[in-house]
Structures are given as structure tokens and as C-alpha cells.
Short mmCIF file of C-alpha atoms in Angstrom, two decimals:
data_model
loop_
_atom_site.label_atom_id
_atom_site.label_comp_id
_atom_site.label_asym_id
_atom_site.label_seq_id
_atom_site.Cartn_x
_atom_site.Cartn_y
_atom_site.Cartn_z
CA MET A 1 7.10 -33.80 8.95
CA THR A 2 10.28 -34.10 9.25
CA LYS A 3 13.61 -31.89 9.56
CA ASP A 4 14.20 -32.52 6.23
CA GLU A 5 11.00 -30.79 5.01
CA TYR A 6 11.91 -27.52 6.57
CA LEU A 7 11.44 -25.72 2.79
CA ILE A 8 7.55 -26.52 2.94
CA THR A 9 7.25 -26.09 6.84
CA ASP A 10 9.57 -22.98 8.23
CA ALA A 11 9.05 -19.25 7.59
CA PRO A 12 10.29 -18.44 3.59
CA LEU A 13 12.81 -16.04 4.43
CA LYS A 14 14.37 -18.45 7.01
CA ALA A 15 13.97 -21.57 5.16
CA LEU A 16 15.20 -19.79 2.15
CA SER A 17 18.58 -18.24 4.06
CA ILE A 18 19.15 -21.80 5.71
CA PHE A 19 18.95 -23.52 2.57
CA ALA A 20 21.10 -20.66 0.51
CA LEU A 21 23.94 -19.75 2.47
CA PRO A 22 25.65 -22.88 2.94
CA MET A 23 25.17 -22.83 -1.50
CA ILE A 24 26.51 -18.98 -1.67
CA LEU A 25 29.44 -20.92 0.40
CA GLY A 26 29.93 -24.04 -1.48
CA SER A 27 29.61 -21.95 -4.91
CA PHE A 28 32.45 -19.22 -3.64
CA PHE A 29 34.84 -22.57 -2.91
CA GLN A 30 33.72 -23.84 -6.18
CA GLN A 31 35.23 -20.54 -7.77
CA VAL A 32 38.25 -21.39 -5.51
CA TYR A 33 39.21 -24.02 -8.06
CA ASN A 34 39.49 -21.50 -10.62
CA MET A 35 40.74 -18.86 -8.81
CA ALA A 36 43.34 -20.64 -7.14
CA ASP A 37 44.48 -22.08 -10.55
CA SER A 38 44.67 -18.36 -11.70
CA ILE A 39 46.41 -16.71 -8.65
CA ILE A 40 49.07 -19.66 -8.68
CA VAL A 41 49.66 -19.29 -12.49
CA GLY A 42 49.65 -15.41 -12.63
CA ARG A 43 52.14 -15.37 -9.87
CA PHE A 44 54.55 -18.06 -10.21
CA VAL A 45 54.46 -18.79 -14.05
CA GLY A 46 53.25 -15.60 -15.47
CA SER A 47 50.58 -13.13 -17.18
CA SER A 48 51.14 -15.35 -20.72
CA ALA A 49 50.12 -18.54 -18.55
CA LEU A 50 47.29 -16.69 -16.97
CA ALA A 51 45.90 -15.65 -20.39
CA ALA A 52 46.05 -19.34 -21.73
CA VAL A 53 44.08 -20.67 -18.65
CA GLY A 54 41.58 -18.06 -19.28
CA ALA A 55 41.31 -18.58 -22.76
CA CYS A 56 40.07 -21.99 -21.70
CA ALA A 57 37.30 -20.65 -19.69
CA ALA A 58 34.44 -19.63 -21.66
CA LEU A 59 34.80 -22.59 -23.62
CA THR A 60 35.21 -24.89 -20.55
CA ASN A 61 32.08 -23.10 -19.11
CA VAL A 62 29.96 -24.32 -22.10
CA PHE A 63 30.68 -27.92 -20.94
CA ILE A 64 29.66 -27.31 -17.63
CA CYS A 65 26.61 -25.65 -18.22
CA VAL A 66 25.47 -28.79 -20.01
CA ALA A 67 26.28 -30.71 -16.66
CA LEU A 68 24.13 -28.10 -14.74
CA GLY A 69 21.34 -27.82 -17.27
CA ALA A 70 21.14 -31.74 -16.82
CA GLY A 71 21.14 -31.49 -12.94
CA VAL A 72 18.05 -28.79 -13.31
CA GLY A 73 15.67 -31.44 -15.03
CA ALA A 74 16.44 -33.89 -12.55
CA GLY A 75 16.77 -31.53 -9.42
CA VAL A 76 13.36 -30.31 -9.87
CA LEU A 77 11.67 -33.55 -10.46
CA VAL A 78 13.48 -34.88 -7.49
CA SER A 79 12.08 -31.89 -5.12
CA ARG A 80 8.39 -32.49 -6.51
CA ALA A 81 8.64 -35.88 -5.46
CA PHE A 82 10.57 -35.46 -2.20
CA GLY A 83 7.81 -32.68 -1.40
CA SER A 84 5.17 -34.79 -1.87
CA ARG A 85 6.74 -37.95 0.07
CA SER A 86 7.06 -39.95 -2.99
CA TYR A 87 10.04 -41.46 -2.37
CA GLY A 88 10.66 -44.49 -4.73
CA LYS A 89 9.52 -42.63 -7.30
CA MET A 90 12.37 -39.69 -6.04
CA LYS A 91 14.87 -42.70 -5.96
CA THR A 92 13.98 -43.80 -9.48
CA ILE A 93 14.36 -40.40 -10.87
CA VAL A 94 17.69 -39.91 -9.45
CA SER A 95 19.04 -43.39 -10.76
CA THR A 96 17.48 -42.65 -14.07
CA SER A 97 19.67 -39.12 -14.47
CA LEU A 98 22.85 -40.58 -12.93
CA ILE A 99 23.04 -43.50 -15.77
CA SER A 100 21.76 -41.15 -18.63
CA PHE A 101 24.09 -38.40 -17.98
CA LEU A 102 27.11 -39.84 -16.95
CA ILE A 103 27.02 -41.71 -20.32
CA LEU A 104 26.40 -38.15 -21.89
CA SER A 105 29.66 -37.12 -19.98
CA GLY A 106 31.60 -39.67 -21.30
CA ILE A 107 31.03 -38.57 -24.77
CA LEU A 108 31.29 -35.11 -24.29
CA GLY A 109 34.72 -35.80 -22.74
CA VAL A 110 35.99 -37.59 -25.56
CA ILE A 111 34.72 -35.18 -28.09
CA GLY A 112 36.07 -32.50 -26.32
CA TYR A 113 39.33 -33.58 -25.95
CA LEU A 114 39.75 -34.50 -29.48
CA LEU A 115 38.82 -31.36 -30.65
CA SER A 116 40.73 -29.12 -28.27
CA ARG A 117 43.06 -27.78 -30.54
CA PRO A 118 40.40 -27.01 -33.62
CA MET A 119 38.22 -25.18 -30.85
CA MET A 120 41.04 -22.96 -29.55
CA GLN A 121 42.11 -22.02 -33.25
CA LEU A 122 38.65 -21.21 -33.74
CA LEU A 123 38.24 -18.54 -31.14
CA GLN A 124 41.53 -16.87 -32.36
CA THR A 125 43.55 -17.92 -29.43
CA PRO A 126 46.65 -15.96 -29.65
CA SER A 127 49.40 -17.86 -30.78
CA ASP A 128 51.99 -17.53 -27.91
CA ILE A 129 49.52 -19.32 -25.82
CA LEU A 130 47.91 -21.86 -28.07
CA ASP A 131 50.09 -24.74 -26.93
CA THR A 132 49.66 -23.76 -22.99
CA ALA A 133 46.15 -23.42 -23.37
CA VAL A 134 45.45 -27.04 -25.44
CA LEU A 135 47.50 -28.92 -23.05
CA TYR A 136 45.33 -27.28 -20.30
CA LEU A 137 41.98 -28.05 -21.57
CA LYS A 138 43.02 -31.77 -22.62
CA ILE A 139 43.64 -32.73 -19.10
CA TYR A 140 40.16 -30.78 -17.89
CA PHE A 141 38.70 -33.34 -20.53
CA LEU A 142 39.67 -36.24 -19.03
CA GLY A 143 38.34 -35.28 -16.15
CA PHE A 144 35.17 -33.98 -17.44
CA PRO A 145 32.78 -37.39 -16.07
CA PHE A 146 34.07 -36.32 -12.60
CA LEU A 147 32.83 -33.00 -12.92
CA PHE A 148 29.57 -33.98 -14.68
CA MET A 149 29.24 -36.37 -11.66
CA TYR A 150 29.88 -34.05 -8.97
CA ASN A 151 27.55 -31.37 -10.35
CA ILE A 152 24.86 -34.05 -10.54
CA LEU A 153 24.86 -34.93 -7.00
CA SER A 154 25.01 -31.67 -5.73
CA ASN A 155 22.00 -30.67 -7.64
CA MET A 156 20.42 -34.03 -6.18
CA PHE A 157 21.31 -33.21 -2.47
CA THR A 158 19.75 -29.24 -2.75
CA SER A 159 16.72 -30.79 -4.37
CA ILE A 160 15.98 -32.96 -1.31
CA GLY A 161 16.79 -29.92 0.99
CA GLU A 162 20.39 -30.81 1.62
CA SER A 163 23.04 -28.02 0.96
CA ARG A 164 25.76 -28.79 3.95
CA VAL A 165 26.81 -31.54 2.21
CA PRO A 166 27.74 -30.48 -1.05
CA LEU A 167 29.44 -27.40 1.02
CA ALA A 168 31.57 -29.66 3.03
CA LEU A 169 32.85 -31.76 0.07
CA LEU A 170 33.77 -28.23 -1.65
CA ILE A 171 35.64 -26.96 1.07
CA PHE A 172 37.42 -30.28 1.21
CA SER A 173 38.11 -30.55 -2.68
CA SER A 174 39.00 -27.07 -2.85
CA LEU A 175 41.88 -26.76 0.02
CA LEU A 176 43.19 -30.03 -1.75
CA ASN A 177 43.11 -28.28 -5.11
CA ILE A 178 44.80 -25.70 -3.64
CA PHE A 179 47.53 -27.64 -1.76
CA MET A 180 48.11 -29.71 -4.76
CA ASP A 181 48.29 -26.66 -7.16
CA LEU A 182 51.10 -24.81 -4.63
CA TRP A 183 53.01 -28.32 -4.72
CA MET A 184 52.90 -29.19 -8.50
CA VAL A 185 53.75 -25.72 -9.73
CA VAL A 186 55.62 -24.26 -7.04
CA ASN A 187 57.83 -27.17 -5.77
CA LEU A 188 57.40 -29.48 -8.68
CA GLY A 189 57.38 -26.63 -11.47
CA MET A 190 55.08 -28.28 -13.51
CA GLY A 191 53.49 -24.87 -14.78
CA VAL A 192 49.94 -25.00 -16.11
CA PHE A 193 50.13 -29.01 -16.84
CA GLY A 194 50.47 -29.24 -12.89
CA VAL A 195 47.61 -26.65 -12.37
CA ALA A 196 45.21 -28.92 -14.58
CA LEU A 197 46.19 -32.21 -12.79
CA ALA A 198 45.71 -30.83 -9.53
CA THR A 199 41.92 -29.83 -10.38
CA LEU A 200 41.49 -33.38 -12.31
CA ILE A 201 42.52 -35.10 -9.22
CA SER A 202 40.77 -32.60 -6.66
CA GLN A 203 37.45 -33.15 -8.83
CA GLY A 204 38.03 -36.74 -8.83
CA ILE A 205 38.26 -37.64 -5.21
CA SER A 206 34.99 -35.17 -4.59
CA ALA A 207 32.87 -36.97 -7.41
CA ILE A 208 33.45 -40.12 -5.65
CA MET A 209 33.29 -38.97 -2.04
CA SER A 210 29.52 -37.35 -3.24
CA LEU A 211 28.45 -40.21 -5.10
CA LEU A 212 29.20 -42.34 -1.39
CA ILE A 213 27.58 -40.01 0.68
CA PHE A 214 24.25 -39.64 -1.64
CA LEU A 215 23.96 -43.50 -1.98
CA ARG A 216 24.10 -43.87 1.91
CA ARG A 217 21.39 -40.65 2.03
CA MET A 218 19.11 -42.49 0.25
CA LYS A 219 19.02 -45.08 2.48
CA ARG A 220 16.71 -42.81 4.57
CA TYR A 221 14.00 -43.18 2.25
CA GLU A 222 11.63 -46.06 2.32
CA GLY A 223 10.25 -47.35 -1.10
CA ALA A 224 10.58 -49.48 -4.23
CA PHE A 225 12.09 -48.06 -7.38
CA VAL A 226 13.90 -49.04 -10.61
CA LEU A 227 17.08 -48.39 -11.89
CA PHE A 228 15.95 -46.94 -15.09
CA GLU A 229 12.84 -45.45 -16.43
CA THR A 230 12.11 -44.31 -19.88
CA LYS A 231 8.96 -42.08 -18.56
CA GLU A 232 11.23 -40.41 -16.08
CA LEU A 233 13.81 -39.40 -18.28
CA THR A 234 11.14 -38.09 -20.79
CA SER A 235 9.58 -35.82 -17.89
CA MET A 236 13.40 -35.01 -17.02
CA LEU A 237 14.40 -33.90 -20.32
CA ASP A 238 11.23 -31.69 -20.78
CA ILE A 239 12.72 -29.28 -18.31
CA ALA A 240 16.41 -29.96 -18.85
CA VAL A 241 16.79 -29.52 -22.61
CA PRO A 242 15.62 -26.09 -22.14
CA SER A 243 17.90 -25.62 -19.15
CA ILE A 244 21.07 -26.90 -21.14
CA LEU A 245 19.99 -25.04 -24.29
CA GLN A 246 20.01 -22.11 -22.34
CA GLN A 247 23.03 -22.31 -20.29
CA SER A 248 25.34 -23.85 -23.02
CA THR A 249 24.16 -21.33 -25.37
CA VAL A 250 24.81 -18.45 -23.19
CA SER A 251 28.37 -19.89 -22.65
CA ILE A 252 28.84 -20.22 -26.39
CA GLY A 253 27.81 -16.56 -26.39
CA MET A 254 30.35 -16.03 -24.00
CA MET A 255 32.96 -17.80 -25.90
CA ILE A 256 32.09 -15.61 -28.63
CA VAL A 257 32.94 -12.56 -26.61
CA GLN A 258 36.23 -14.51 -25.82
CA ALA A 259 37.10 -14.43 -29.47
CA VAL A 260 35.90 -10.66 -29.70
CA VAL A 261 38.66 -10.15 -26.65
CA ASN A 262 41.43 -12.30 -27.72
CA PRO A 263 42.55 -10.15 -30.77
CA PHE A 264 43.12 -7.28 -28.47
CA GLY A 265 46.14 -9.05 -27.18
CA THR A 266 47.63 -11.10 -24.35
CA GLN A 267 47.73 -8.54 -21.63
CA ALA A 268 44.17 -7.14 -22.51
CA LEU A 269 42.85 -10.99 -22.53
CA ALA A 270 44.94 -11.48 -18.91
CA GLY A 271 43.00 -8.72 -17.92
CA TYR A 272 39.66 -9.26 -18.82
CA SER A 273 40.23 -13.12 -17.35
CA ALA A 274 41.05 -12.16 -14.38
CA THR A 275 38.06 -10.18 -14.08
CA MET A 276 35.58 -12.71 -15.03
CA ARG A 277 37.24 -15.05 -12.47
CA VAL A 278 35.50 -11.95 -10.10
CA GLU A 279 32.37 -11.63 -11.71
CA ASN A 280 31.76 -15.37 -11.49
CA VAL A 281 32.26 -15.40 -7.72
CA PHE A 282 30.17 -12.29 -7.31
CA SER A 283 27.33 -13.72 -9.47
CA LEU A 284 27.78 -16.88 -8.04
CA MET A 285 26.03 -15.22 -4.76
CA PHE A 286 22.76 -14.27 -6.82
CA VAL A 287 22.83 -17.84 -8.74
CA SER A 288 23.14 -19.90 -5.59
CA ILE A 289 19.86 -17.71 -4.31
CA GLY A 290 18.09 -18.69 -7.65
CA ASN A 291 19.06 -22.33 -7.43
CA ALA A 292 17.77 -22.02 -3.93
CA VAL A 293 14.40 -20.93 -4.97
CA SER A 294 13.79 -23.75 -7.39
CA PRO A 295 13.97 -26.31 -5.08
CA PHE A 296 12.00 -24.52 -2.43
CA VAL A 297 9.32 -23.65 -5.38
CA SER A 298 9.25 -27.33 -6.10
CA GLN A 299 9.28 -28.83 -3.11
CA ASN A 300 5.81 -26.56 -1.88
CA LEU A 301 4.19 -27.07 -5.27
CA GLY A 302 4.56 -30.74 -4.72
CA ALA A 303 3.27 -30.31 -1.11
CA LYS A 304 0.45 -28.39 -2.83
CA LYS A 305 1.67 -25.22 -0.79
CA GLU A 306 1.68 -22.85 -3.60
CA GLU A 307 0.77 -19.72 -1.33
CA ARG A 308 4.20 -19.74 -0.21
CA ILE A 309 5.55 -19.81 -3.69
CA ARG A 310 5.04 -16.19 -4.09
CA GLN A 311 6.38 -15.78 -0.43
CA GLY A 312 9.31 -17.54 -1.26
CA TYR A 313 10.19 -15.43 -4.04
CA HIS A 314 9.70 -12.01 -1.96
CA ALA A 315 12.27 -13.31 0.49
CA ALA A 316 14.79 -14.41 -2.43
CA LEU A 317 14.53 -10.57 -3.60
CA ILE A 318 15.42 -9.39 -0.28
CA MET A 319 18.53 -11.49 -0.19
CA ASP A 320 19.54 -10.05 -3.51
CA VAL A 321 19.64 -6.50 -2.56
CA PHE A 322 21.59 -7.53 0.65
CA PHE A 323 24.58 -9.22 -1.32
CA ALA A 324 24.06 -6.69 -4.18
CA ILE A 325 25.07 -3.59 -1.83
CA LEU A 326 27.77 -6.25 -0.22
CA ALA A 327 29.23 -6.87 -3.88
CA PHE A 328 29.35 -2.62 -4.73
CA ILE A 329 30.94 -2.07 -1.46
CA ILE A 330 33.70 -4.55 -1.85
CA ILE A 331 34.31 -3.87 -5.37
CA GLU A 332 34.06 0.13 -4.73
CA ASN A 333 37.24 -0.29 -2.16
CA LEU A 334 38.97 -3.28 -3.27
CA HIS A 335 39.10 -3.38 -6.92
CA THR A 336 42.72 -2.59 -7.49
CA GLN A 337 43.72 -5.03 -4.50
CA ILE A 338 41.46 -8.11 -6.40
CA ALA A 339 43.05 -7.32 -9.83
CA GLY A 340 46.28 -7.80 -8.33
CA LEU A 341 45.86 -10.76 -6.40
CA PHE A 342 45.53 -12.66 -10.16
CA LEU A 343 47.87 -10.67 -12.21
CA GLY A 344 50.64 -9.59 -9.60
CA LYS A 345 53.92 -7.16 -10.16
CA ASP A 346 53.78 -8.84 -13.89
CA GLY A 347 50.26 -7.30 -15.18
CA THR A 348 50.71 -4.75 -17.12
CA GLU A 349 49.26 -1.28 -16.68
CA LEU A 350 46.91 -1.84 -19.93
CA ALA A 351 46.13 -5.77 -18.09
CA TYR A 352 45.10 -3.37 -14.93
CA SER A 353 43.29 -1.14 -16.58
CA VAL A 354 40.93 -3.61 -18.33
CA SER A 355 40.66 -5.71 -15.06
CA CYS A 356 39.74 -2.54 -12.99
CA GLY A 357 37.49 -0.93 -15.68
CA TYR A 358 35.23 -4.11 -16.45
CA MET A 359 34.88 -4.79 -12.49
CA LYS A 360 34.01 -1.26 -11.25
CA TRP A 361 31.15 -1.21 -14.05
CA LEU A 362 29.84 -4.67 -12.60
CA GLY A 363 29.59 -3.38 -9.10
CA TYR A 364 27.01 -0.78 -9.91
CA PHE A 365 24.67 -3.03 -11.45
CA PHE A 366 24.70 -7.01 -9.82
CA ILE A 367 21.37 -6.04 -8.21
CA PHE A 368 19.96 -6.69 -11.95
CA MET A 369 21.53 -10.19 -12.13
CA GLY A 370 19.89 -11.07 -8.73
CA ILE A 371 16.41 -10.24 -9.70
CA LYS A 372 17.11 -12.16 -12.92
CA MET A 373 18.31 -15.07 -11.19
CA ALA A 374 15.67 -15.24 -8.09
CA THR A 375 12.80 -14.51 -11.40
CA ASP A 376 14.03 -17.35 -13.21
CA GLY A 377 14.63 -19.57 -10.14
CA VAL A 378 10.90 -19.32 -9.78
CA LEU A 379 10.38 -20.38 -13.66
CA ILE A 380 12.48 -23.41 -13.49
CA GLY A 381 10.72 -24.68 -9.95
CA LEU A 382 7.67 -24.70 -12.04
CA GLY A 383 8.95 -25.96 -14.93
CA ILE A 384 7.90 -23.09 -17.19
CA MET A 385 10.65 -23.59 -19.25
CA ARG A 386 9.94 -21.65 -22.91
CA PRO A 387 9.60 -18.12 -20.91
CA PHE A 388 12.99 -18.92 -19.29
CA LEU A 389 14.96 -19.88 -22.16
CA ILE A 390 13.46 -17.09 -23.92
CA ALA A 391 14.57 -14.37 -21.56
CA ASN A 392 18.32 -15.46 -21.38
CA MET A 393 18.29 -15.70 -25.00
CA VAL A 394 17.36 -11.76 -25.00
CA ASN A 395 20.15 -11.25 -22.49
CA LEU A 396 22.55 -12.96 -24.67
CA GLY A 397 21.64 -11.16 -27.70
CA ILE A 398 21.92 -7.82 -26.46
CA ARG A 399 25.40 -8.75 -24.83
CA LEU A 400 26.75 -10.12 -28.29
CA THR A 401 25.27 -7.68 -30.60
CA VAL A 402 26.87 -5.15 -28.39
CA ALA A 403 30.33 -6.84 -28.22
CA LEU A 404 30.20 -8.05 -31.98
CA VAL A 405 29.40 -4.81 -33.43
CA PHE A 406 30.98 -2.09 -31.15
CA ALA A 407 34.17 -3.52 -29.72
CA PRO A 408 36.48 -4.10 -32.44
CA ARG A 409 35.15 -0.77 -33.75
CA TYR A 410 35.33 1.64 -30.37
CA GLY A 411 37.17 -0.40 -27.98
CA ILE A 412 37.30 -3.61 -25.46
CA GLU A 413 35.26 -1.54 -23.25
CA PHE A 414 32.14 -2.29 -25.26
CA VAL A 415 32.52 -6.14 -24.55
CA TRP A 416 30.78 -5.07 -21.06
CA LEU A 417 29.20 -2.19 -21.35
CA ALA A 418 25.89 -4.15 -22.33
CA VAL A 419 25.92 -6.71 -19.34
CA PRO A 420 23.67 -5.07 -17.01
CA LEU A 421 21.64 -3.84 -19.94
CA GLY A 422 21.14 -8.02 -20.86
CA TRP A 423 20.55 -8.72 -17.10
CA LEU A 424 17.87 -5.92 -16.93
CA ALA A 425 15.91 -6.97 -20.14
CA ASN A 426 16.40 -10.77 -18.97
CA PHE A 427 14.32 -10.26 -15.58
CA LEU A 428 11.65 -7.81 -17.42
CA VAL A 429 10.54 -10.82 -19.77
CA SER A 430 10.86 -13.51 -16.94
CA TYR A 431 8.88 -11.41 -14.51
CA PHE A 432 6.01 -10.57 -16.79
CA SER A 433 5.84 -14.13 -18.24
CA LEU A 434 5.75 -15.50 -14.40
CA ARG A 435 3.01 -12.93 -13.70
CA LYS A 436 1.32 -14.16 -16.70
CA CYS A 437 1.78 -18.02 -16.59
CA TYR A 438 1.39 -18.49 -12.74
CA PHE A 439 0.92 -15.74 -10.49
CA ASN A 440 -2.07 -14.26 -11.98
CA LYS A 441 -3.76 -17.50 -12.42
CA ALA A 442 -2.90 -18.40 -8.95
CA HIS A 443 -4.88 -15.07 -7.79
CA LYS A 444 -8.02 -15.92 -10.22
CA GLU A 445 -8.31 -19.73 -8.97
CA THR A 446 -8.03 -18.34 -5.22
#
């Protein structure tokens, strides 16, 4: 065994902690991109500009989730090949996925650029921020292939048990993004255009560096491979398509929720957008744990060490409880200060009320998201995609129903009241599916 194979040799809690903590830090710095945009825009340009950037978030997340879902399919297969030491097959999967999904990213980038204004109009974006939002969105789509490439490569790194390289690249690109944000907005007075351009440049540099480092890393593993293999693409799509459908559909759902929020006005949207950024930061701790579980499960499945899968799941749940308590303590004590980072002195009483109300409510229930993500991570690692998709659609259905039916009638608070209920329902469907499809079956076989 080599030091790269610690996910199939070390104690599960130790292995997952070593693997997941850099991913959690990496997720934090990934959000620094968005948080830096929002904080700098909110403080140096104004709350209307913050609302414009925030209005784009739900739509851009749809496209980001396509990249993430595509990476999941490739990542599961790479992990299995790595665990079984089939390095030639692993390289074929890597090459096939990069070629296929980079072509897809170019197509989506062109579509997004051309349809930026119609999409923002469809979301009922307030007229006073529409032009600014469209400008931000168009520049974003110009850099979409870089974003896609980085997310695919990041998933590849984690699939072979390497989470430190993506972390280092994220720290570098996040710091570069903040520096360029400040320079372009504060010094050059470029406003939202400068923020979008800074993000594009930072993501481009990060993606190119990721590609060069990953290609060098692949030289460690010997084995003949081909650049493109239709069979591997088909296997990849069997896992990637349900993941893309789940992640993009959930983001489309959030985009619909965004359309529910928009009619409440620019200040309510600014408060909602601020807390959505905060929710993303805390959520990504649990997303990272779930993402760490998937390659852990896949590698041990490939190495035929299936008894370690249940142990890894339990270890992930322990980590989720710890981070849920941490999130609660931070939000309960610092919610006003956190909202102030985004809204600043320009934020109105309504904006602060919306932001703090949403934030405090979520603080009590992040544990539901944690256990949901850990369970979903095991399902993905095992390649059990249908229950995973169903569970997440149940989650989305609950959130959409409450937001669409009750928020327009009884107030914006109903946009977020159903969030923890959706998380809990998702966990229950995923958990009982996991027991039925795998754990009970594995127990009978032993």
C-alpha cells in the first residue's frame, strides 16, 4: 500500500478527517469568491448593486451544478479504478471526462451569454438592477469553461485521495480575487463590471494551474490508456446524469424561489442574498463531508473492503454533529455582525430583518443538512443514483411548495421556513433507501 491509499487503510474517522478538512477549508475559500464580490459590492458600490449580484446567484448556481454533477460521475469511476489499482483505466476515465465535459461547458457558456437578459427578465428581476445584473452575468459566462474545468479537476484530485492541492489553489485564487476586486472596484471605480472581471481572471488562472498540476500528478501512475473511450463515457453518464439532474434541478428550484423573493423589493432581496451567501458557507462544510464520503466509499468498494463503508458513514455523522454545533454557536452569537459584513451602513431595517431572521432560523437545523449530505455521499459512492435523485426531489418539492403557495400570501419568511423540513425528508428517504439497497443486503451476505 502507498501513502496515497490511506482512505482504504487508515481508521475511517482519521482518514475522513484528514481528507475532509482540506475540502472544508477549500469550500470556504470557494465561497470567498462570492463573499468577496458581495461584501465589496455592498460596501463600496451600494445595496442595489449587491442585490444585482445576488439576483444572479440562483441562475449561476444552475450552471455550476451541471459542472459539479458531471464531476461526480467521473469521480466515482476514478475512485473505484484507483482503489483497484487499475491505473490505465483511471487515466482513460480522466481523459474522457475532460474532453466531453469541456465541450459541454463551451456550449453552456455560449447559451448562457446569449440568453442572459431573457433569463433575468423571466426571474422578475427588479427593473432598477436589471442592466447591472445582466452585465455581471454575461462576464460570468465568458469564464464558464474555466469554472467547469476547475470543478472537474478538483473532483479528480479528491477521487485519488488528494484534497490538499485543490485547497492550495483555492487559497491562491481567492486571495487573488479579493485583491483584484478591491483594485478594480475601489481604485479604478469599475463597479459590478470590475467584480465580475476579477472573478473571471482568478478562475482562469486557477483552472490552468489545476490542469498542469494534475497532468504532472498522473505521471506517477503507470498504465496504458486511450484519450477517449465511449464505454467509459457511458458508465460515467449513468452516474453523472442523475447527479446533474439533481443538482441542476435543485438550483432551478432555488431560481424559482428567487423569483418569489424578487417582488418583495430590492432591500428584501439584498437581505435574502446576504444570508444565501452565509448559508452557502456553512452548508459547504456538510457538502464537503458528503463529498469526502463518496470517494472513501468508492475506493473501499474497489478494494473490496466493504466492511469499512458502514464505518466511514458513522464517522461522517460524527463530523456532521460537530460542525452543526459550531455553525449554531457562530450564527446565534454573530448573526447581526455577519449580516453587517454584506449590508454595511447602507442596509435598511428591512434588509437586516430579512437577513438575520433567515440566518437565525437555519442555525438551529444545519444538523439535518449534515446527515442528509453524509447519507447522499454513501449512495453516490455506491452508484445508487435513483434513490438519491428521488430524495433530493422530495426536498426540492417541499421547499418550492411552501415558498410558492405561502410566501406571496403570508410573507417572505415562508421562503425559508420549509428548508429544514426538506433536509429532514431528504435524509429519511436516502437513509431507508440505503438500508434497503445496500446495508441490509450486505448484512445478509455476511
